[in-house]
XYZ file of C-alpha atoms in Angstrom:
505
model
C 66.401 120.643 95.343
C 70.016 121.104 96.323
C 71.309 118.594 99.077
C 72.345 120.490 101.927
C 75.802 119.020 104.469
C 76.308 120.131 107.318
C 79.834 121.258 106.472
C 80.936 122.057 102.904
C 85.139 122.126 102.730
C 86.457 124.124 99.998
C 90.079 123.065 99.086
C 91.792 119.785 99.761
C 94.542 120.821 100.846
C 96.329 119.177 104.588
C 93.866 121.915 106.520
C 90.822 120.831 104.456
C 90.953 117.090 104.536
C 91.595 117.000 108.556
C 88.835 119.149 108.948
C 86.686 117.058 107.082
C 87.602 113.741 108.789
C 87.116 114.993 112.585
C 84.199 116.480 111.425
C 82.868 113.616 109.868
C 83.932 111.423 112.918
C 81.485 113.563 115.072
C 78.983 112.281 112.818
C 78.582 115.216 110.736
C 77.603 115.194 106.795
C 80.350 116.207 104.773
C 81.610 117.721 101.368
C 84.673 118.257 100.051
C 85.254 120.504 97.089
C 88.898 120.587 94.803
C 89.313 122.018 91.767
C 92.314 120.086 90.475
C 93.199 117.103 89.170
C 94.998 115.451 92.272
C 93.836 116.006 96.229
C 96.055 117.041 98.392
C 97.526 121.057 97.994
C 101.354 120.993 99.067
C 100.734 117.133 99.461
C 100.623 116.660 95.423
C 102.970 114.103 93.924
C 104.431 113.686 90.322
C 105.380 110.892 88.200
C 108.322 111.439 85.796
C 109.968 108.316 84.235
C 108.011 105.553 86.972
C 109.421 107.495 89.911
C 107.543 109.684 92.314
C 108.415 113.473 93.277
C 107.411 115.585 95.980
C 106.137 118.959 95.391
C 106.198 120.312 98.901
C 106.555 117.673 101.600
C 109.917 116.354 102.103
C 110.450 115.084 105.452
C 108.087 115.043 108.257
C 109.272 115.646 112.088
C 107.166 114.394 115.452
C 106.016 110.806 113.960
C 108.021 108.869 116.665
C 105.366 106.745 119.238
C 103.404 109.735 121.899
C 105.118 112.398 119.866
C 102.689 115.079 118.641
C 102.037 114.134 114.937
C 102.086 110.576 116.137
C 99.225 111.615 117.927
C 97.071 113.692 115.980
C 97.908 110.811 113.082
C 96.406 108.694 115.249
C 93.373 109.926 115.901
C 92.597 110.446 112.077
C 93.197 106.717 111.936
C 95.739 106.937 109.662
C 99.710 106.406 111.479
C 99.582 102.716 111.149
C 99.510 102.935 107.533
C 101.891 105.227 106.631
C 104.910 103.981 105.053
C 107.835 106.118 106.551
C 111.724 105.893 106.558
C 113.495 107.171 109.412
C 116.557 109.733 108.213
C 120.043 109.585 109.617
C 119.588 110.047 113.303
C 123.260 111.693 113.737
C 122.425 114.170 111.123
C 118.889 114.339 109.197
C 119.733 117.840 107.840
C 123.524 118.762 107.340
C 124.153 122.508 106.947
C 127.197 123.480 104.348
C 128.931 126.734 103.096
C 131.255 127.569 100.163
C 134.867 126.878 101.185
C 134.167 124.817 104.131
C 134.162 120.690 103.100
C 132.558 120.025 106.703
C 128.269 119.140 106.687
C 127.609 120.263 110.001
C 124.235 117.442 111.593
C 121.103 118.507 112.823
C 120.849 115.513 115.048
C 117.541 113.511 115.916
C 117.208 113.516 119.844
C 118.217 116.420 121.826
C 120.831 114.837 123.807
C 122.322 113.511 120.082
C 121.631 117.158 118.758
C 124.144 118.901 121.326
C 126.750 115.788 121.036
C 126.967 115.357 117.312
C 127.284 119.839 117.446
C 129.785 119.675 120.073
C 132.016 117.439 117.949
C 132.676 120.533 115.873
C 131.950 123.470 118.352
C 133.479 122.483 121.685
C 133.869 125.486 123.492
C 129.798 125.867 122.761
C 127.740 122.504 124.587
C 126.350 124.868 127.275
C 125.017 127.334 124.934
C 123.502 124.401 122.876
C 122.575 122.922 125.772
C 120.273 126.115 126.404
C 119.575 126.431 122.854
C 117.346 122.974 122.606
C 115.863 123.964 126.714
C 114.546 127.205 124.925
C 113.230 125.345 122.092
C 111.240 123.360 123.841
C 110.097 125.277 126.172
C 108.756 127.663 123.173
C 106.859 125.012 121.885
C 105.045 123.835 125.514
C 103.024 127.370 125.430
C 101.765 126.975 122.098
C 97.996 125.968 122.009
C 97.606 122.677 121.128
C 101.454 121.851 119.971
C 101.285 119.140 122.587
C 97.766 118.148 121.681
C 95.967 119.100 124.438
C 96.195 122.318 126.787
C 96.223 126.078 127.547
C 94.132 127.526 124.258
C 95.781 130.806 124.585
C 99.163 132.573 123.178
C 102.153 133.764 125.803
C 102.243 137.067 123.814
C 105.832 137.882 125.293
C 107.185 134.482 123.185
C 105.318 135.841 120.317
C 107.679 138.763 120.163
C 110.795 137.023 120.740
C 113.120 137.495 117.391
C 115.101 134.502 116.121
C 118.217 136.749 115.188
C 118.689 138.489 119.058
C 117.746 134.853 120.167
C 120.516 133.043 118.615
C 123.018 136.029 119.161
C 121.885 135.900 123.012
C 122.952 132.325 122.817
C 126.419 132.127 120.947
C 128.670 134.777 120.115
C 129.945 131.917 117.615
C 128.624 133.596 114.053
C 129.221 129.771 112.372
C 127.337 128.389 115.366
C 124.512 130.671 114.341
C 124.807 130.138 110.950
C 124.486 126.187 111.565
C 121.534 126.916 113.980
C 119.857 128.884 111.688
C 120.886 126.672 108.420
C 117.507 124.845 107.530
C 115.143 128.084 108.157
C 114.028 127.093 104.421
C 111.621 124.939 106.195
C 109.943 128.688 106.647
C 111.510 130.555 104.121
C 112.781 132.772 106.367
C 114.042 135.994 107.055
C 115.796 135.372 110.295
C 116.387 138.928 111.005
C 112.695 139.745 111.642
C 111.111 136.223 111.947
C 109.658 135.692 115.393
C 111.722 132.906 117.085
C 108.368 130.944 117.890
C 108.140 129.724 113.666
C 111.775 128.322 114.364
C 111.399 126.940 117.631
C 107.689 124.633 116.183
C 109.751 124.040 112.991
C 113.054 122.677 113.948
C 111.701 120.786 116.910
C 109.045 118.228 115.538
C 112.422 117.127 113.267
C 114.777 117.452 116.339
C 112.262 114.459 118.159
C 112.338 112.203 114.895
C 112.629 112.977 111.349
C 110.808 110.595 108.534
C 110.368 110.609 105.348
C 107.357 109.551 102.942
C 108.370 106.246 101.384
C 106.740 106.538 97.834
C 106.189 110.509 98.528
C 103.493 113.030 100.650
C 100.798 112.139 98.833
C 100.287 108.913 100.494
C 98.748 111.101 103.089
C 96.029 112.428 101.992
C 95.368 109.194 99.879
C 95.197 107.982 103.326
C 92.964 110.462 104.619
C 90.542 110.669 101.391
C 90.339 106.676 102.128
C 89.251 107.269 105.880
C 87.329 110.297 104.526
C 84.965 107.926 102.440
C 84.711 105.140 105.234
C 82.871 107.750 106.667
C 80.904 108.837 104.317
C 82.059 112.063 102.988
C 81.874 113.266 99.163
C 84.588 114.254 97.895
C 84.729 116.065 94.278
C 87.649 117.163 91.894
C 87.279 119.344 89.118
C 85.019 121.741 91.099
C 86.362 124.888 91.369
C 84.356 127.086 93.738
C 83.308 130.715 91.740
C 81.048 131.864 94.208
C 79.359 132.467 97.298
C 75.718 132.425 97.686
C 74.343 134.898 101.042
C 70.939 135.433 101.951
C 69.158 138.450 103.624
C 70.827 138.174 107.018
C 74.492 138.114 105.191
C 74.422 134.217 105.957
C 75.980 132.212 103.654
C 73.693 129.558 102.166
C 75.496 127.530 99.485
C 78.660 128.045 97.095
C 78.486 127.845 93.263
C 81.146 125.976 91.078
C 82.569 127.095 87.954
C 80.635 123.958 86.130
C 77.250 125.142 87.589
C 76.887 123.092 90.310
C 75.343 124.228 93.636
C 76.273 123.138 96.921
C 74.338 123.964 99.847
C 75.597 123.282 103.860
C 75.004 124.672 107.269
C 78.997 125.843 108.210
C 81.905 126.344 105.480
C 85.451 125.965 105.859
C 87.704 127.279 103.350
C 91.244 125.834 103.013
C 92.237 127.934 100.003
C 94.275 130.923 99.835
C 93.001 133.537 101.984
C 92.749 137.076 99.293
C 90.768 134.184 97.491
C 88.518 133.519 100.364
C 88.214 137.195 100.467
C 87.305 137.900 96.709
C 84.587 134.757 97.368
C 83.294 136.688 100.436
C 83.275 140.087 98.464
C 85.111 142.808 100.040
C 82.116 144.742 101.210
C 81.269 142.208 103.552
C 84.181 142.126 105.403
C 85.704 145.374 107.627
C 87.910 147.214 105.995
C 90.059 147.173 108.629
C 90.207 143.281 108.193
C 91.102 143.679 104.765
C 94.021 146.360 104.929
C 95.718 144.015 107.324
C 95.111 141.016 105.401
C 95.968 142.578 102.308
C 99.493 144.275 103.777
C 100.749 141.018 104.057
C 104.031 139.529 102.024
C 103.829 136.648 100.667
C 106.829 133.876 102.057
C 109.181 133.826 99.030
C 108.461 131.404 96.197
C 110.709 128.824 94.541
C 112.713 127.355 91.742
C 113.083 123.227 92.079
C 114.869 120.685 89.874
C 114.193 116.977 89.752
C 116.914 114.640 88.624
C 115.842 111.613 87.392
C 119.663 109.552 87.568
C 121.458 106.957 85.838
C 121.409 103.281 87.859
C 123.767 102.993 90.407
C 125.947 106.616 89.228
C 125.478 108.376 92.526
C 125.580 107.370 96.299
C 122.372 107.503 98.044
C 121.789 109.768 101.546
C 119.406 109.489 104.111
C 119.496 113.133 104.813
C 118.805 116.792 103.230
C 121.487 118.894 102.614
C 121.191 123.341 102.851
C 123.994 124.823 101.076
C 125.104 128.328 101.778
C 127.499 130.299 99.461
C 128.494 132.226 102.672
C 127.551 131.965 106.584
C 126.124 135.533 106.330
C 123.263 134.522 103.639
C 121.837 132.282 106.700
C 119.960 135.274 107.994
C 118.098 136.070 104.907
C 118.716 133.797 102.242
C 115.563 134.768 100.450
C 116.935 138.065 99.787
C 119.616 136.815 96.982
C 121.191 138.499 93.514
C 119.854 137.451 90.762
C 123.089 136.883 89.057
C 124.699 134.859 91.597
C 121.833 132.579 91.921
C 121.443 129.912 93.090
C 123.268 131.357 96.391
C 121.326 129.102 98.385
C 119.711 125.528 97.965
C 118.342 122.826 100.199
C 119.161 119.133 98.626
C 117.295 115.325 99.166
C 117.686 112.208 98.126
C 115.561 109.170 96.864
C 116.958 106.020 97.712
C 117.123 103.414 94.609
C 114.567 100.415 94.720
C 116.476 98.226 92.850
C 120.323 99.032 93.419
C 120.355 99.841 97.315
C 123.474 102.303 98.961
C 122.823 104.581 95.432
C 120.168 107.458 94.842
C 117.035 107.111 92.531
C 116.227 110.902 91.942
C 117.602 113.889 93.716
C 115.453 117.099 93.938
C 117.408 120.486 94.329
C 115.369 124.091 95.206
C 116.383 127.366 95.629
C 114.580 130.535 96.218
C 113.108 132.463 93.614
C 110.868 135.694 93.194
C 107.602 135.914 91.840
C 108.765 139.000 90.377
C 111.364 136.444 87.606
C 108.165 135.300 86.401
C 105.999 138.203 86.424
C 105.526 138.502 82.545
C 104.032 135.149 82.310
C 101.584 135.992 85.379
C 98.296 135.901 82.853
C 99.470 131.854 81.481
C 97.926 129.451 83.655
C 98.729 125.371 83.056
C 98.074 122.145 85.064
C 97.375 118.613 84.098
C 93.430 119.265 84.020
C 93.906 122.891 81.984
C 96.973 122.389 80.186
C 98.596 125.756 78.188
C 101.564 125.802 76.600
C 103.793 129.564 77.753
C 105.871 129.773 75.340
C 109.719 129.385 73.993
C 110.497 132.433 76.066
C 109.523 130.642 79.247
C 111.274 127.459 78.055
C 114.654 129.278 77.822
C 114.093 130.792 81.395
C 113.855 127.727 83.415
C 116.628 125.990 80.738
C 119.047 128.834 81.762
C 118.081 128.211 85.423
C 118.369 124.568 85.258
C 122.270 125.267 84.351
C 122.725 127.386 86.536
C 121.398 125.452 89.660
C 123.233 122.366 88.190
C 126.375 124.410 87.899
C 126.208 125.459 91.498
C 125.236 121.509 92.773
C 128.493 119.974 90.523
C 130.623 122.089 93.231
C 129.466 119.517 95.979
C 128.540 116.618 93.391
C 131.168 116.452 90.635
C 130.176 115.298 87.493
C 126.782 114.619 88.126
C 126.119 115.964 85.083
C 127.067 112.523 83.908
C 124.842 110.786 86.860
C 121.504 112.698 85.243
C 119.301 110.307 82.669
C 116.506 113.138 82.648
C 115.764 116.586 84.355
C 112.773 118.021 84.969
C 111.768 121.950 86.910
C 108.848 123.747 88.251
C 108.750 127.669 88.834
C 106.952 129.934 91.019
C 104.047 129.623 88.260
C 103.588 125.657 88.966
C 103.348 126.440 92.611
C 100.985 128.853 91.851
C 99.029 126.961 89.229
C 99.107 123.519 91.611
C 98.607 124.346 95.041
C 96.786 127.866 94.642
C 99.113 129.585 97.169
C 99.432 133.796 96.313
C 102.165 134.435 93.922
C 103.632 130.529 94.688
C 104.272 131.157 97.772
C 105.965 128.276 99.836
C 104.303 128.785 103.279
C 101.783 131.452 103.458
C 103.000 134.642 104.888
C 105.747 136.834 106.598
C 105.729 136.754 110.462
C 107.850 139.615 111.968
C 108.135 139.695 115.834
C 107.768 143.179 115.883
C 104.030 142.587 115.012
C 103.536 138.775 115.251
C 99.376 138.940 115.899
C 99.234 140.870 112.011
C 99.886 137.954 110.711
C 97.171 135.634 113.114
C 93.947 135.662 111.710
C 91.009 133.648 113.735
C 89.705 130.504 112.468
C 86.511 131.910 112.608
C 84.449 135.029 110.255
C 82.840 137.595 110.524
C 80.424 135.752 108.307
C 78.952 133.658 111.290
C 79.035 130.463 109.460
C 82.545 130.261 107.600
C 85.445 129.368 109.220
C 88.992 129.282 107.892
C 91.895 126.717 108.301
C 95.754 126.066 106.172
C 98.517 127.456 105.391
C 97.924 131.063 105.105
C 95.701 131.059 108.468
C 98.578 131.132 111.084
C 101.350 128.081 110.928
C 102.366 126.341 108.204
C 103.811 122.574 107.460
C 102.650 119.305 108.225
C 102.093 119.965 111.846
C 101.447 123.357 111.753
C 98.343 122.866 109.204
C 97.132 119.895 111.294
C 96.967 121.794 114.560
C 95.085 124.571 112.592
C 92.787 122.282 111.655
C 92.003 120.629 115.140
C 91.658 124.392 116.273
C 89.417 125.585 113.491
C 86.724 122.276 114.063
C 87.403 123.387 117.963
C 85.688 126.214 116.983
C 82.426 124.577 115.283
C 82.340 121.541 117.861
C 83.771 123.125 121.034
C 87.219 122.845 122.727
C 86.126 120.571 125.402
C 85.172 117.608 122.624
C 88.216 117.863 120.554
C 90.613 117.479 123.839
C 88.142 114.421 124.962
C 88.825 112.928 121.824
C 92.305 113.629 121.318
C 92.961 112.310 124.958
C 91.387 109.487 124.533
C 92.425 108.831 121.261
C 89.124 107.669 119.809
């Protein structure tokens, strides 16, 4: 006999392990399938010479007491125990350009976010002023971005575009630039991008902006504690190869690439969604449904290097830098030339334990293409299924490496001299890690011209499989968390997951 759960999670990923834990806090039976090495998806850490690397999560925004990942922390009973730094409050992000030696601050606080802008754009505090009153008024019509409330879209925001936006608010093109200068958090191409993705993203990290002490994977090591307080399984290693239906199209139980069965009652996938789809089988699924799915572009992927530095070589800072080689590459820095890359690259810091005021590690990432790695598509390679992909591959990310470090010596000189050991991670390891489609960073292209294309329902046409993550609406930290508290909203009702969440218990 197989043991049947009520709800069977495929994927640990952010969307997968919230799911499970206010599922399991309802009192339901729960199983959570992975099938790598580490839990976690874009949460996944690294260890290169004793220190600890992020893959994906770098800062978080909204942690600050009755903000909205406070909150939603909260309830999963794990905020108290997360070990968090707060970054430079008069400037977490600074936003640079070739031949300009200012950092312009993206300030924490609204108030602090116009004052510490106006130092360098006088002539501009009313239009910042209305900048940060748009932003947050944005982000109070989103369903559930403050927790509780309306469960519907305003589709007129949803067709807002982030470049008219900006240009309707300054005719200043740096201003824009600077306002515009860490849409890396969504990869974006600021042309078409509805101005909803940069409203949610900037403003969680406008209200407070932490970061992960020790890395992002102390949350869901935090949440795969709580998870097992309550009783849910939780497997690695089991790598979901298909889905069992009966008769009525009713799906019954999942099968794993070791043989194993699992059977359950509901299903929520967290993993890529044309993987979800190939599980389903297209057949079952309107093929109407599937062209739009399948029309979608992938967010761009990315190139990262991880500097493992000398004792006390390098000043520390509590803040991320975004580089520009010109103010024009703000609007769609994804789009770059492949022989004047890097032309774009965000920049954090690791403070040292043992020499404080200097940097640990520093991690640089640019964008990159799928399309640079394309002839290595068919290698796979991750800590549990390790494959070599040759010299070739070797000498591509060694040439990149130089490159990027040739690029970060024109802010940093000499820290060629600061750097005990380097490591690097392509679009493959993204891939190959965190299962995303072609390694991409954040799901999918929004464009306000069509922003409901890119929406897709937390719930199936397969009446007891639900969806949550990245690639199911927004992405990030908060993004992913919301979706998950809407996709259990869907299998527990609405009206329980507000009690709960207003309560707090």
């Amino acid at each position: 006999m197989v043991k049947e759960y009520d709800i069977l999670v495929i994927g640990s990923g952010l969307g997968g392990l919230v799911s499970a834990l206010v599922l399991a806090k309802e009192g339901l039976s729960v199983c959570v399938l992975e099938k790598n090495n580490q839990y976690g998806g874009n949460l996944q850490t690294f260890s290169r010479d004793k220190l600890i690397f992020d893959t994906g999560v770098h800062y978080l925004g909204g942690l600050s007491k009755g903000q909205n990942l406070h909150r939603f922390f909260s309830y999963l009973e794990i905020m108290n125990d997360l070990k968090l730094q707060k970054m430079d409050e008069d400037g977490y992000d600074r936003i640079s350009f070739d031949d300009d030696s200012i950092e312009y601050p993206h300030a924490q606080g609204y108030q602090n976010f116009v004052e510490q802008l106006t130092k360098y754009f006088p002539e501009e505090k009313e239009n910042l002023e209305n900048y940060c009153e748009e932003i947050q008024y944005v982000c109070s019509q989103f369903p559930r971005y403050n927790v509780v409330g309306n469960d519907t879209y305003n589709e007129e925001i949803l067709h807002l575009n982030t470049k008219r936006f900006i240009e309707s608010v300054t005719q200043n093109k740096k201003l824009q630039s600077v306002l515009l200068g860490s849409n890396f958090l969504y990869a974006g191409d600021s042309e078409n991008v509805p101005f909803y993705v940069h409203a949610l993203t900037v403003n969680s990290y406008i209200q407070s902006a932490y970061k992960c002490v020790k890395g992002g994977s102390q949350i869901s090591k935090l949440l795969i504690r709580k998870l097992r307080q309550y009783g849910v399984e939780i497997h690695k290693h089991a790598e979901v190869s298909e889905f069992v239906f009966n008769e009525n199209n009713i799906l019954k139980s999942v099968k794993t690439t070791a043989g194993k069965q699992y059977a359950a009652k509901q299903f929520i996938s967290n993993i890529e969604i044309r993987s979800t789809i190939k599980l389903i089988g297209e057949e079952r699924l309107k093929r109407s449904f599937l062209n739009r799915v399948l029309s979608w572009k992938p967010v761009s992927s990315c190139f990262s290097i991880y500097l493992v530095l000398k004792p006390q070589y390098l000043p520390g800072f509590n803040y991320n830098i975004y580089h520009y080689s010109s103010e024009d590459l703000v609007w769609n820095a994804f789009r770059y030339r492949k022989e004047a890359w890097p032309e774009t690259y965000m920049l954090s810091s690791t403070p040292s334990k043992d020499y404080p005021g200097f940097s640990e590690s520093i991690t640089a990432i640019s964008y990159m293409d799928f399309d640079e790695v394309k002839q290595w598509e068919n290698t796979f390679n991750t800590v549990a299924d390790e494959h070599e992909r040759g010299e070739k591959y070797m000498m591509f990310k060694l040439e990149k490496t130089e490159k990027m470090l040739d690029a970060l010596e024109k802010r940093i000189p000499n820290l060629r001299h600061a750097i005990h050991k380097i490591y690097t991670s392509s679009p493959l390891s993204y891939r190959d890690y965190i299962g995303g489609f072609e390694g991409n960073m954040y799901g999918y292209m929004k464009s306000s011209d069509n922003p409901l294309k890119t929406m897709v329902s937390p719930r199936t046409k397969i009446d007891n499989l639900f969806l949550t993550g990245q690639s199911v609406n927004m992405h990030g930290i908060l993004g992913v968390t919301i979706g998950a508290f809407n996709t259990c909203a869907e299998i527990v009702g609405k009206e329980t997951i507000d009690n709960r969440l207003t309560k707090g218990i």
